[in-house]
């Protein structure tokens, strides 16, 4: 079923998806049976009383829910070289490292061939639907992708990001040929150790192959925005490189990258003039993508969850081109495919493929009290994939072919509907990322709503919130929220004061509103940051080894994240306190 077909047939893939989703409950039972039949004798599962049973009821009765902390000792032993069947019967072939942007610590996760095949299965499925909606046959992809460093664990396993683990797989290139156009940039650019050099070269190679580009891609939307913001700054230099046929000696210094890109360059004044003319003709960079890449059909990236903030900016760059939301997955495994690529990012959902893992969902209800961020929700007993209810919130729990059993993902999703019998999920946010002082609780999405609402006051077409994050300040009494904004230009103080008031009003959570009224929470503070502050935050993460491809700026900074807090504290240029509840 998951083997590479000799020729990719989108209609066959779609037909298979239709079949799999008809009776998702049966497919889930079979998926669990296979996982447990393969791995029932592992150290983790043995002794839990399953005694060969593979049905969901026995599984739930015998095996507890687990977090990464529970599994860490087992994964560490595998990384250290224990080749006995610890979590899986077949050996784990490498380790995936999560991005670590949520808690500042990168998690180790098992990776194996099954995970590879299942990821490809999801990619093929979403491609089949995407290509039906927006057919592309030949040409190239302008991809802002960055390989990440890898290292060898004590036990000799390669540890790197899940995407790099995919790239490393020998079958990957062959399989991707069917579903992905070749990247404009040579491999040396993708694998360059210096992100800024890679980005410059991606832009340059994209211009060299401008007429052939059919799609524009990055894994997370943030990287696309960064790419075009950089383009705004460096386009003149890019034109001069194209005109002279010589790669800028200051922008790109890595010898392997220079060599690979120089091989593509020859003096081309006509192209340089054309690019310059098109850039000069744009108004505030609106529609730069279709102007420079006239044959591009769509822009493809993760633009949901914490990436939704970038949609507005991306729409400017994309002009009328559709923004297609990319699938939902994690280093732990894939979860859902976007099978409705025509929907705008705000409405995008992820349809769970019932054969890629065994899924459970912990029902979450808004809690009306509790002092910790964890008390944002009250939990009920996990339900099956097909038992979820439309409109309800859940935490995703996965049992995978790579040794995770009843593993809590920490992601909150909302059920938007069903595709046949399998749910379509909307991504809500990371469960642990909450803005909370006492009885008030806000998710990343709540913060985003407040920011979007307040940003409407900014004079349209001139000012925008480039980046934002938030923090619950509890070292003073009463505590209060701090929202950090970086703007694209200077704003006047009256406008910013109004934004600050509106932000305060924008947090609609009942606990917050009542605490504000009773002064249990102090006035919201808006700190406007110096331009470039979030670049420093990004570089801080990169210096800790975070992978560029997977970087996601947390929309609420945890108290433990002292590195980021220091940068934010040191770069405020203006501070406002809300009068909204005076
Ligand atoms: P990592 O394991 O570092 O690759 O990060 C995976 C996490 O990224 C997931 O658990 C989600 O929180 C987030 N994520 C992945 N895909 C999406 C998506 N399509 N939309 C929103 N967030 C996503």
Coordinates of C-alpha atoms and ligand atoms in Angstrom, one line a residue:
X1 CA 0.0 0.0 0.0
X2 CA 2.7 2.5 1.0
X3 CA 5.3 1.2 -1.4
X4 CA 6.5 3.6 -4.1
X5 CA 4.4 3.2 -7.2
X6 CA 6.1 3.1 -10.5
X7 CA 4.2 6.2 -11.6
X8 CA 2.5 8.6 -9.3
X9 CA -1.2 8.7 -9.9
X10 CA -3.0 11.4 -8.0
X11 CA -6.4 9.8 -8.7
X12 CA -5.2 6.5 -7.3
X13 CA -3.9 8.2 -4.1
X14 CA -7.2 10.0 -3.7
X15 CA -9.1 6.8 -4.2
X16 CA -7.0 5.1 -1.6
X17 CA -7.6 8.0 0.8
X18 CA -11.4 7.7 0.2
X19 CA -11.2 4.0 1.0
X20 CA -9.2 4.6 4.2
X21 CA -11.5 7.2 5.5
X22 CA -14.8 5.3 4.9
X23 CA -14.5 3.3 8.0
X24 CA -11.7 5.1 10.0
X25 CA -12.6 3.2 13.2
X26 CA -11.8 -0.2 11.6
X27 CA -8.6 1.2 10.0
X28 CA -7.6 2.5 13.5
X29 CA -8.2 -0.9 15.1
X30 CA -6.1 -2.6 12.4
X31 CA -3.3 0.1 12.8
X32 CA -3.2 -0.5 16.6
X33 CA -3.2 -4.3 16.0
X34 CA -0.2 -4.0 13.7
X35 CA 1.7 -1.7 16.0
X36 CA 1.2 -4.0 19.0
X37 CA 1.7 -7.2 17.0
X38 CA 5.1 -5.9 16.0
X39 CA 6.1 -4.4 19.3
X40 CA 4.2 -6.2 22.0
X41 CA 7.4 -7.9 23.2
X42 CA 9.4 -4.7 23.7
X43 CA 10.6 -3.7 27.1
X44 CA 8.2 -0.8 27.3
X45 CA 5.1 -2.9 26.6
X46 CA 6.0 -6.1 28.2
X47 CA 4.9 -6.6 31.8
X48 CA 2.0 -4.2 31.2
X49 CA -0.5 -7.1 31.1
X50 CA -1.4 -7.0 27.4
X51 CA -0.5 -10.7 27.1
X52 CA -0.7 -10.6 23.3
X53 CA -4.0 -8.6 23.1
X54 CA -4.1 -5.9 20.5
X55 CA -7.5 -4.4 20.9
X56 CA -8.1 -0.7 21.9
X57 CA -9.8 -1.5 25.2
X58 CA -7.1 -3.7 26.5
X59 CA -4.4 -1.3 25.2
X60 CA -6.0 1.6 27.1
X61 CA -6.5 -0.4 30.3
X62 CA -2.9 -1.7 30.4
X63 CA -0.8 1.1 29.0
X64 CA -0.8 4.6 30.7
X65 CA -0.8 7.9 28.9
X66 CA 2.8 9.2 28.6
X67 CA 4.6 12.5 28.2
X68 CA 8.0 13.0 26.7
X69 CA 9.4 13.0 30.2
X70 CA 8.1 9.5 30.8
X71 CA 9.7 8.2 27.7
X72 CA 13.0 10.1 27.9
X73 CA 14.9 7.5 29.9
X74 CA 14.0 4.9 27.3
X75 CA 14.9 7.1 24.3
X76 CA 18.2 8.1 26.0
X77 CA 19.2 4.5 26.4
X78 CA 18.5 3.9 22.7
X79 CA 20.6 7.1 21.8
X80 CA 23.4 5.8 24.0
X81 CA 23.6 2.5 22.1
X82 CA 21.1 0.0 23.7
X83 CA 20.1 -2.1 20.7
X84 CA 17.8 -4.4 22.7
X85 CA 14.0 -4.0 21.8
X86 CA 13.4 -1.1 24.2
X87 CA 10.6 0.7 22.5
X88 CA 10.4 -1.0 19.1
X89 CA 11.1 -4.6 18.0
X90 CA 13.1 -3.4 15.0
X91 CA 16.0 -1.1 15.8
X92 CA 15.5 2.7 15.8
X93 CA 17.7 4.0 12.9
X94 CA 18.1 7.6 14.0
X95 CA 17.0 10.3 16.4
X96 CA 14.8 13.3 15.5
X97 CA 15.3 16.5 17.4
X98 CA 12.3 18.7 17.9
X99 CA 12.8 22.4 17.3
X100 CA 12.8 23.2 21.0
X101 CA 11.1 26.5 20.5
X102 CA 8.3 25.8 23.0
X103 CA 10.3 25.2 26.1
X104 CA 13.8 26.1 25.0
X105 CA 14.9 22.4 25.1
X106 CA 15.1 20.1 22.1
X107 CA 13.4 16.7 22.6
X108 CA 15.0 13.5 21.4
X109 CA 12.5 11.3 19.5
X110 CA 12.9 7.9 17.8
X111 CA 12.9 7.8 14.0
X112 CA 12.7 4.7 11.8
X113 CA 11.8 3.5 8.3
X114 CA 8.1 3.2 9.2
X115 CA 7.9 6.8 10.1
X116 CA 9.6 7.7 6.9
X117 CA 7.1 5.8 4.8
X118 CA 4.2 7.2 6.7
X119 CA 5.4 10.7 6.3
X120 CA 5.7 10.2 2.6
X121 CA 2.2 8.7 2.6
X122 CA 0.8 12.0 4.1
X123 CA 2.9 14.1 1.6
X124 CA 1.6 12.1 -1.3
X125 CA -1.9 12.4 -0.2
X126 CA -1.9 16.2 0.2
X127 CA 0.1 16.5 -3.0
X128 CA -2.6 14.5 -4.9
X129 CA -5.3 16.9 -3.7
X130 CA -3.1 20.0 -4.1
X131 CA -2.2 19.1 -7.6
X132 CA -5.8 18.4 -8.5
X133 CA -6.7 21.9 -7.4
X134 CA -3.5 23.7 -8.8
X135 CA -1.9 21.5 -11.4
X136 CA 1.8 21.9 -11.9
X137 CA 3.6 19.5 -14.2
X138 CA 7.1 20.7 -14.9
X139 CA 9.4 23.5 -13.8
X140 CA 11.1 24.3 -10.5
X141 CA 10.2 25.2 -6.9
X142 CA 11.6 28.2 -5.2
X143 CA 12.2 26.7 -1.8
X144 CA 13.4 28.4 1.3
X145 CA 14.7 25.3 3.0
X146 CA 17.7 24.9 5.3
X147 CA 19.4 21.6 6.2
X148 CA 20.3 21.3 9.8
X149 CA 23.4 20.2 11.6
X150 CA 23.5 16.6 12.7
X151 CA 25.6 14.9 15.2
X152 CA 26.2 11.3 16.3
X153 CA 24.9 10.2 19.6
X154 CA 27.0 8.2 22.1
X155 CA 25.5 5.0 20.7
X156 CA 26.3 6.0 17.1
X157 CA 22.9 7.1 15.9
X158 CA 22.6 10.2 13.7
X159 CA 20.6 12.9 15.6
X160 CA 19.1 15.8 13.5
X161 CA 15.7 17.3 12.7
X162 CA 12.9 15.1 11.4
X163 CA 13.1 16.9 8.0
X164 CA 16.8 16.3 7.7
X165 CA 16.1 12.6 8.6
X166 CA 13.8 12.5 5.7
X167 CA 16.3 14.2 3.3
X168 CA 18.9 11.7 4.4
X169 CA 16.8 8.7 3.5
X170 CA 18.0 7.2 0.2
X171 CA 14.5 6.7 -1.1
X172 CA 13.5 10.2 -0.3
X173 CA 14.8 11.9 -3.4
X174 CA 13.3 9.2 -5.7
X175 CA 9.9 9.4 -3.9
X176 CA 9.9 13.2 -3.9
X177 CA 10.5 13.3 -7.7
X178 CA 6.9 12.3 -8.1
X179 CA 5.5 14.9 -5.9
X180 CA 7.9 17.8 -5.8
X181 CA 9.5 20.0 -8.4
X182 CA 13.3 20.3 -8.2
X183 CA 14.5 23.2 -6.1
X184 CA 16.1 26.1 -7.9
X185 CA 19.1 26.1 -5.5
X186 CA 21.8 23.4 -5.6
X187 CA 22.1 21.1 -2.5
X188 CA 25.2 23.1 -1.3
X189 CA 22.9 26.1 -0.7
X190 CA 20.4 24.1 1.3
X191 CA 23.1 22.5 3.4
X192 CA 25.1 25.6 4.0
X193 CA 26.0 26.0 7.6
X194 CA 25.2 29.8 7.4
X195 CA 21.6 30.6 7.2
X196 CA 22.0 34.2 5.8
X197 CA 24.2 32.9 3.0
X198 CA 21.7 30.2 2.1
X199 CA 18.9 32.7 2.0
X200 CA 20.7 35.1 -0.3
X201 CA 21.5 32.2 -2.7
X202 CA 18.0 30.9 -2.6
X203 CA 16.8 34.3 -3.7
X204 CA 19.5 34.6 -6.4
X205 CA 18.8 31.1 -7.8
X206 CA 15.1 31.8 -7.8
X207 CA 15.7 34.8 -10.0
X208 CA 18.0 32.9 -12.3
X209 CA 15.3 30.4 -12.9
X210 CA 12.4 32.9 -12.7
X211 CA 10.4 31.7 -15.6
X212 CA 10.6 28.1 -14.6
X213 CA 9.3 28.6 -11.0
X214 CA 5.9 27.1 -10.4
X215 CA 5.7 27.0 -6.6
X216 CA 7.2 29.0 -3.7
X217 CA 7.7 27.0 -0.5
X218 CA 9.0 27.1 3.0
X219 CA 8.2 24.7 5.8
X220 CA 7.0 27.4 8.2
X221 CA 5.5 30.7 7.0
X222 CA 7.9 32.7 9.1
X223 CA 10.7 31.7 6.8
X224 CA 8.9 33.0 3.7
X225 CA 8.3 36.4 5.3
X226 CA 11.9 36.5 6.3
X227 CA 13.0 35.7 2.8
X228 CA 11.0 38.5 1.2
X229 CA 11.9 41.0 3.9
X230 CA 15.5 40.2 3.0
X231 CA 14.7 40.5 -0.7
X232 CA 13.4 44.1 0.0
X233 CA 16.9 44.9 1.4
X234 CA 19.2 43.0 -1.0
X235 CA 17.5 43.1 -4.4
X236 CA 19.8 45.8 -5.7
X237 CA 22.8 43.6 -4.8
X238 CA 21.1 40.6 -6.4
X239 CA 20.6 42.5 -9.6
X240 CA 24.3 43.5 -9.6
X241 CA 25.4 39.9 -9.1
X242 CA 23.2 38.9 -12.1
X243 CA 24.4 41.7 -14.2
X244 CA 28.1 40.9 -13.6
X245 CA 27.7 37.2 -13.4
X246 CA 29.6 37.3 -10.1
X247 CA 28.4 36.2 -6.7
X248 CA 28.8 38.9 -4.0
X249 CA 32.0 38.2 -2.2
X250 CA 30.7 39.7 1.0
X251 CA 27.3 38.1 1.1
X252 CA 28.5 34.6 0.3
X253 CA 31.8 33.3 1.6
X254 CA 31.4 29.5 2.1
X255 CA 33.6 28.0 -0.6
X256 CA 31.2 25.1 -1.5
X257 CA 28.2 27.4 -1.8
X258 CA 30.2 29.9 -3.8
X259 CA 31.3 27.3 -6.2
X260 CA 27.9 25.7 -6.7
X261 CA 26.1 29.0 -7.2
X262 CA 28.9 30.6 -9.4
X263 CA 28.5 27.7 -11.7
X264 CA 24.9 28.9 -12.5
X265 CA 25.9 32.5 -13.0
X266 CA 26.9 34.2 -16.2
X267 CA 26.6 38.0 -16.9
X268 CA 23.0 38.7 -17.7
X269 CA 22.3 42.4 -17.9
X270 CA 18.9 41.8 -19.5
X271 CA 17.6 39.8 -16.6
X272 CA 19.1 42.2 -14.1
X273 CA 17.3 45.1 -15.8
X274 CA 14.1 43.2 -15.9
X275 CA 14.2 42.4 -12.2
X276 CA 15.1 46.0 -11.3
X277 CA 12.3 47.3 -13.5
X278 CA 9.8 45.0 -11.9
X279 CA 10.9 45.8 -8.4
X280 CA 10.8 49.5 -9.1
X281 CA 7.2 49.1 -10.4
X282 CA 5.9 47.6 -7.2
X283 CA 4.0 49.5 -4.6
X284 CA 5.2 48.6 -1.1
X285 CA 6.2 45.1 -2.5
X286 CA 2.6 44.1 -3.1
X287 CA 2.6 41.1 -5.4
X288 CA 6.4 40.8 -5.6
X289 CA 6.0 37.0 -6.0
X290 CA 3.8 36.9 -9.1
X291 CA 5.7 39.9 -10.6
X292 CA 9.1 38.2 -10.4
X293 CA 7.9 34.6 -10.8
X294 CA 5.1 35.0 -13.3
X295 CA 4.5 31.3 -13.7
X296 CA 4.1 30.5 -10.0
X297 CA 0.8 28.8 -9.3
X298 CA 0.7 29.0 -5.5
X299 CA 2.7 29.6 -2.3
X300 CA 2.9 26.6 0.0
X301 CA 3.9 26.8 3.7
X302 CA 2.6 26.2 7.3
X303 CA 0.5 29.2 7.8
X304 CA -1.7 28.0 10.6
X305 CA -1.3 28.1 14.4
X306 CA 1.5 30.5 15.5
X307 CA 2.2 31.1 11.8
X308 CA -1.2 32.7 11.1
X309 CA 0.2 36.0 12.1
X310 CA 2.3 36.0 8.9
X311 CA -0.7 35.5 6.6
X312 CA -1.4 39.1 6.1
X313 CA 2.2 39.9 5.1
X314 CA 2.4 36.9 2.9
X315 CA -0.8 37.9 1.1
X316 CA 0.9 41.2 0.3
X317 CA 3.9 39.4 -1.2
X318 CA 1.7 36.8 -2.9
X319 CA -0.6 39.3 -4.6
X320 CA -3.5 37.2 -5.9
X321 CA -1.6 33.9 -5.7
X322 CA -3.3 31.3 -3.4
X323 CA -1.6 30.6 -0.1
X324 CA -1.9 26.8 0.5
X325 CA -1.6 25.6 4.1
X326 CA 0.9 22.8 4.5
X327 CA 0.1 19.6 6.5
X328 CA 0.2 19.1 10.3
X329 CA 2.9 16.9 11.7
X330 CA 5.7 16.9 14.2
X331 CA 9.0 15.1 15.0
X332 CA 6.9 12.5 16.7
X333 CA 5.0 11.7 13.5
X334 CA 2.5 13.1 11.0
X335 CA -1.0 13.8 12.1
X336 CA -3.1 15.2 9.2
X337 CA -3.0 16.3 5.6
X338 CA -4.5 19.4 4.0
X339 CA -6.9 17.8 1.5
X340 CA -8.8 21.0 0.8
X341 CA -5.9 23.2 -0.5
X342 CA -8.3 25.8 -2.0
X343 CA -9.3 27.0 1.4
X344 CA -7.7 30.1 2.8
X345 CA -5.2 29.6 5.7
X346 CA -7.7 30.9 8.3
X347 CA -10.1 28.0 7.4
X348 CA -7.5 25.3 6.7
X349 CA -8.0 22.0 8.4
X350 CA -6.0 18.8 8.7
X351 CA -7.7 15.5 7.9
X352 CA -6.3 12.7 10.0
X353 CA -5.1 9.7 8.0
X354 CA -6.3 6.7 10.1
X355 CA -3.5 4.3 9.0
X356 CA -0.5 6.4 10.1
X357 CA -0.8 6.0 13.8
X358 CA -3.3 5.1 16.5
X359 CA -4.9 8.3 17.7
X360 CA -6.7 9.2 20.9
X361 CA -8.0 12.6 21.9
X362 CA -8.2 14.0 25.4
X363 CA -11.3 16.2 25.6
X364 CA -10.5 19.6 27.0
X365 CA -13.0 21.9 28.6
X366 CA -12.2 25.4 29.6
X367 CA -11.4 25.3 33.3
X368 CA -12.9 28.0 35.5
X369 CA -10.1 28.1 38.0
X370 CA -6.7 27.0 39.1
X371 CA -3.4 28.7 39.7
X372 CA -1.2 27.1 37.1
X373 CA -1.1 27.4 33.3
X374 CA -1.9 23.7 33.2
X375 CA -5.3 24.4 34.7
X376 CA -6.3 26.1 31.5
X377 CA -8.4 23.0 30.7
X378 CA -10.1 20.3 32.6
X379 CA -9.6 16.9 31.0
X380 CA -12.0 14.0 30.4
X381 CA -11.1 10.4 29.5
X382 CA -9.5 10.1 26.0
X383 CA -11.8 9.2 23.1
X384 CA -11.1 7.4 19.8
X385 CA -10.5 9.1 16.5
X386 CA -14.0 8.7 15.3
X387 CA -15.6 9.6 18.6
X388 CA -14.6 13.3 18.7
X389 CA -17.3 15.9 18.5
X390 CA -17.4 18.9 16.1
X391 CA -16.5 22.2 17.8
X392 CA -14.8 20.5 20.8
X393 CA -11.1 21.0 21.8
X394 CA -8.8 18.0 22.4
X395 CA -5.2 17.2 23.1
X396 CA -3.8 14.8 20.5
X397 CA -2.4 11.5 21.8
X398 CA -0.5 9.2 19.4
X399 CA 0.7 5.6 19.4
X400 CA 3.2 5.3 16.6
X401 CA 5.2 2.7 14.6
X402 CA 8.3 4.4 16.0
X403 CA 7.9 3.5 19.7
X404 CA 5.6 6.1 21.2
X405 CA 2.7 4.7 23.1
X406 CA -0.3 6.8 24.2
X407 CA 2.1 9.8 23.9
X408 CA 0.6 13.2 24.7
X409 CA 1.6 15.6 21.9
X410 CA 0.9 18.8 23.9
X411 CA -1.0 20.2 20.9
X412 CA -4.5 21.4 21.2
X413 CA -6.8 21.0 18.2
X414 CA -10.4 21.7 17.5
X415 CA -12.6 19.4 15.5
X416 CA -13.9 21.3 12.5
X417 CA -15.8 18.5 10.8
X418 CA -15.4 15.1 9.2
X419 CA -14.1 13.8 6.0
X420 CA -16.0 10.6 5.6
X421 CA -15.6 9.2 9.1
X422 CA -12.2 10.7 10.0
X423 CA -12.0 14.1 11.7
X424 CA -10.7 17.3 10.2
X425 CA -8.7 19.2 12.8
X426 CA -8.0 22.9 13.2
X427 CA -4.7 23.5 15.0
X428 CA -5.2 25.7 18.1
X429 CA -1.8 25.9 19.7
X430 CA 0.7 24.4 22.1
X431 CA -1.0 23.4 25.4
X432 CA 1.9 24.6 27.5
X433 CA 2.1 28.0 25.9
X434 CA -0.4 30.0 27.9
X435 CA -0.6 33.5 29.3
X436 CA -1.8 33.2 32.8
X437 CA -1.4 35.0 36.1
X438 CA -4.1 33.6 38.4
X439 CA -7.6 32.5 37.3
X440 CA -7.1 34.0 33.8
X441 CA -6.0 31.7 31.0
X442 CA -5.1 32.5 27.4
X443 CA -3.8 30.3 24.6
X444 CA -1.5 31.5 21.9
X445 CA -4.6 31.9 19.7
X446 CA -6.1 34.3 22.3
X447 CA -2.9 36.4 22.3
X448 CA -3.0 36.4 18.5
X449 CA -6.7 37.6 18.5
X450 CA -5.9 40.4 20.9
X451 CA -2.9 41.5 18.9
X452 CA -4.8 41.4 15.6
X453 CA -7.7 43.4 17.1
X454 CA -5.4 46.1 18.5
X455 CA -3.3 46.2 15.3
X456 CA -6.4 47.4 13.5
X457 CA -6.0 50.8 15.1
X458 CA -2.6 51.2 13.4
X459 CA -2.9 53.5 10.4
X460 CA -3.6 51.1 7.5
X461 CA -1.0 50.7 4.7
X462 CA 1.7 52.3 6.8
X463 CA 2.2 50.5 10.1
X464 CA 2.1 46.9 11.0
X465 CA 3.1 44.6 13.8
X466 CA 6.1 42.7 12.3
X467 CA 6.4 40.3 15.3
X468 CA 5.0 40.0 18.8
X469 CA 5.1 37.9 21.9
X470 CA 3.8 38.1 25.4
X471 CA 4.8 37.4 29.0
X472 CA 3.0 37.1 32.3
X473 CA 4.8 39.4 34.7
X474 CA 4.3 38.2 38.2
X475 CA 7.4 39.6 40.0
X476 CA 5.3 42.7 40.9
X477 CA 2.0 42.7 42.8
X478 CA -0.5 42.6 41.2
X479 CA 1.0 40.8 38.2
X480 CA 0.1 41.9 34.7
X481 CA 0.5 41.0 31.0
X482 CA 3.3 42.4 28.9
X483 CA 2.9 42.4 25.2
X484 CA 6.0 43.0 23.1
X485 CA 5.6 44.5 19.6
X486 CA 8.1 45.2 16.9
X487 CA 6.7 47.6 14.3
X488 CA 7.8 48.3 10.8
X489 CA 8.0 52.0 11.5
X490 CA 7.7 54.6 14.2
X491 CA 4.2 55.1 15.6
X492 CA 2.9 58.1 17.5
X493 CA 2.4 57.8 21.2
X494 CA -1.4 58.4 21.1
X495 CA -1.9 55.6 18.6
X496 CA 0.2 53.3 20.7
X497 CA -1.6 54.2 23.9
X498 CA -4.9 53.3 22.1
X499 CA -3.4 50.0 20.9
X500 CA -2.3 49.3 24.5
X501 CA -5.9 49.9 25.8
X502 CA -7.3 47.8 23.0
X503 CA -4.9 45.0 23.7
X504 CA -6.1 45.0 27.3
X505 CA -9.7 44.9 26.1
X506 CA -8.9 42.2 23.5
X507 CA -8.2 39.6 26.2
X508 CA -11.8 38.4 26.5
X509 CA -11.2 35.5 28.9
X510 CA -13.7 35.9 31.8
X511 CA -11.0 35.3 34.4
X512 CA -8.9 38.1 33.0
X513 CA -11.8 40.5 32.6
X514 CA -12.9 40.0 36.2
X515 CA -9.4 40.1 37.6
X516 CA -8.8 43.4 35.7
X517 CA -12.0 44.9 37.1
X518 CA -11.1 43.8 40.7
X519 CA -7.4 44.9 40.2
X520 CA -6.3 41.3 40.8
X521 CA -4.3 41.8 37.6
X522 CA -2.7 45.2 36.8
X523 CA -2.9 47.2 33.7
X524 CA -1.5 45.6 30.6
X525 CA 1.9 46.8 29.5
X526 CA 2.8 47.3 25.8
X527 CA 6.5 47.4 25.1
X528 CA 7.5 48.6 21.7
X529 CA 10.8 47.1 20.7
X530 CA 13.7 48.4 18.7
X531 CA 13.6 47.3 15.1
X532 CA 15.5 44.0 14.7
X533 CA 14.9 42.7 18.2
X534 CA 13.1 39.6 17.0
X535 CA 16.1 38.9 14.7
X536 CA 18.2 38.8 17.9
X537 CA 15.7 36.4 19.4
X538 CA 15.9 34.2 16.3
X539 CA 19.7 34.3 16.4
X540 CA 19.6 33.4 20.1
X541 CA 17.6 30.3 19.3
X542 CA 19.9 29.4 16.4
X543 CA 23.0 29.8 18.6
X544 CA 21.4 27.2 20.9
X545 CA 21.2 24.8 17.9
X546 CA 17.6 25.4 16.9
X547 CA 17.0 24.5 13.3
X548 CA 16.1 27.3 10.9
X549 CA 13.6 25.1 9.0
X550 CA 11.5 24.5 12.1
X551 CA 11.8 27.8 14.0
X552 CA 8.5 28.9 15.6
X553 CA 8.6 32.0 17.7
X554 CA 6.7 31.3 20.9
X555 CA 3.8 33.8 21.3
X556 CA 4.0 33.6 25.1
X557 CA 7.4 33.4 26.7
X558 CA 7.8 31.0 29.6
X559 CA 9.3 32.3 32.8
X560 CA 12.2 29.8 32.4
X561 CA 13.2 31.3 29.1
X562 CA 15.6 33.8 30.5
X563 CA 17.7 34.2 27.4
X564 CA 14.7 35.5 25.3
X565 CA 13.4 37.6 28.3
X566 CA 16.8 39.3 28.6
X567 CA 16.8 40.3 24.9
X568 CA 13.2 41.6 25.1
X569 CA 14.0 43.5 28.3
X570 CA 17.1 45.1 26.8
X571 CA 15.4 46.3 23.6
X572 CA 12.3 48.2 24.6
X573 CA 12.1 51.7 23.2
X574 CA 8.7 52.7 24.4
X575 CA 6.4 51.5 27.2
X576 CA 2.7 52.1 27.7
X577 CA 0.3 51.0 30.4
X578 CA -3.4 50.4 29.6
X579 CA -6.1 52.7 30.8
X580 CA -8.8 50.3 29.6
X581 CA -10.2 49.5 33.1
X582 CA -9.5 52.8 34.8
Ligands
LIG1 P1 8.7 20.0 15.7 O1 8.5 18.7 16.4 O2 9.8 20.8 16.2 O3 8.8 19.7 14.3 O4 7.4 20.8 15.9 C1 6.1 20.2 15.7 C2 5.1 21.2 16.2 O5 4.9 22.2 15.3 C3 3.7 20.5 16.3 O6 3.6 19.8 17.5 C4 2.9 21.7 16.3 O7 2.8 22.4 17.5 C5 3.6 22.6 15.3 N1 3.0 22.4 13.9 C6 3.3 21.5 13.0 N2 2.6 21.6 11.9 C7 1.7 22.6 12.1 C8 0.7 23.2 11.3 N3 0.4 22.8 10.1 N4 0.1 24.3 11.8 C9 0.4 24.8 13.0 N5 1.4 24.2 13.8 C10 2.0 23.2 13.4

